[in-house]
Amino acid sequence: HLINNVQSLGGLIGDLANSFLKRRLRVDRGGKLPLLDQLNLVFGAWFLCMLFSRGWFLENFNWKIVLIVIIVTPILHRSANLLAYGLRLKEVPW
């Protein structure tokens, strides 16, 4: 389905934009940029969805869902990173 491809590409673009911004802010490689590191994929996916399928996005993402995603995503992201760090799968806990 086209919307799945758009969301995936948007997530990648969000991650790329985050990396670009971090380099411009002189954040060290592997360094953290709180909240943006956790939400870049979401914002990128939403941005591309709004460009390519605004109607679909507005039908499926009301303000409550958007708020829940913005709150839950960083929590899940942090939890997964801490677990991976605790299991020695990552060198840093972020």
XYZ file of C-alpha atoms in Angstrom:
94
model
C 0.000 0.000 0.000
C 1.323 3.437 -0.931
C 0.802 4.958 2.515
C 3.067 2.329 4.135
C 5.852 3.181 1.706
C 5.334 6.894 2.305
C 5.538 6.413 6.077
C 8.678 4.282 5.806
C 10.392 6.773 3.529
C 9.283 9.609 5.807
C 10.804 7.872 8.807
C 14.111 7.541 6.989
C 13.998 11.178 5.911
C 13.258 12.202 9.507
C 16.283 10.251 10.700
C 18.453 11.784 7.985
C 17.248 15.293 8.892
C 18.004 14.596 12.557
C 21.555 13.504 11.707
C 22.047 16.591 9.551
C 20.816 18.866 12.350
C 23.025 17.150 14.929
C 26.100 17.683 12.733
C 25.228 21.365 12.317
C 24.852 21.674 16.107
C 28.214 19.893 16.478
C 26.757 17.014 18.497
C 29.392 14.269 18.685
C 28.863 11.119 16.619
C 26.623 8.873 18.697
C 25.754 11.830 20.923
C 22.219 12.448 22.005
C 19.719 15.164 21.189
C 16.836 14.572 23.624
C 13.330 14.124 22.222
C 14.398 14.780 18.642
C 16.327 11.486 18.654
C 13.169 9.680 19.720
C 10.627 11.511 17.575
C 12.510 12.129 14.320
C 11.078 9.011 12.663
C 7.537 9.901 13.726
C 7.778 13.512 12.558
C 9.331 12.474 9.240
C 6.621 9.872 8.605
C 3.851 12.309 9.512
C 5.342 15.080 7.368
C 5.511 12.909 4.257
C 2.007 11.553 4.922
C 0.701 15.106 5.075
C 2.381 15.874 1.756
C 1.239 12.775 -0.118
C -1.992 11.773 1.590
C -3.302 14.586 3.752
C -6.855 13.217 3.775
C -5.750 9.786 4.983
C -3.582 11.323 7.691
C -6.347 13.592 8.982
C -8.851 10.706 8.989
C -6.525 8.453 10.997
C -4.618 10.812 13.296
C -6.734 13.015 15.517
C -5.127 15.190 18.204
C -5.513 12.470 20.848
C -3.625 9.891 18.805
C -0.924 12.422 17.949
C -0.512 13.299 21.624
C -0.365 9.646 22.673
C 2.272 8.876 20.038
C 4.360 11.888 21.105
C 4.212 10.773 24.750
C 4.583 6.996 24.316
C 7.291 6.945 21.626
C 10.088 8.446 23.778
C 9.167 6.125 26.659
C 9.330 3.024 24.452
C 12.493 4.258 22.757
C 14.252 4.883 26.082
C 13.091 1.563 27.525
C 14.319 -0.401 24.508
C 17.692 1.351 24.595
C 18.138 0.715 28.319
C 17.259 -2.940 27.828
C 19.727 -3.282 24.940
C 22.403 -1.529 27.012
C 21.687 -3.785 29.986
C 21.996 -6.834 27.728
C 25.294 -5.411 26.409
C 23.910 -5.109 22.891
C 24.666 -1.368 22.865
C 27.691 0.544 24.095
C 25.681 3.564 25.243
C 22.272 3.707 26.956
C 20.744 6.073 24.368
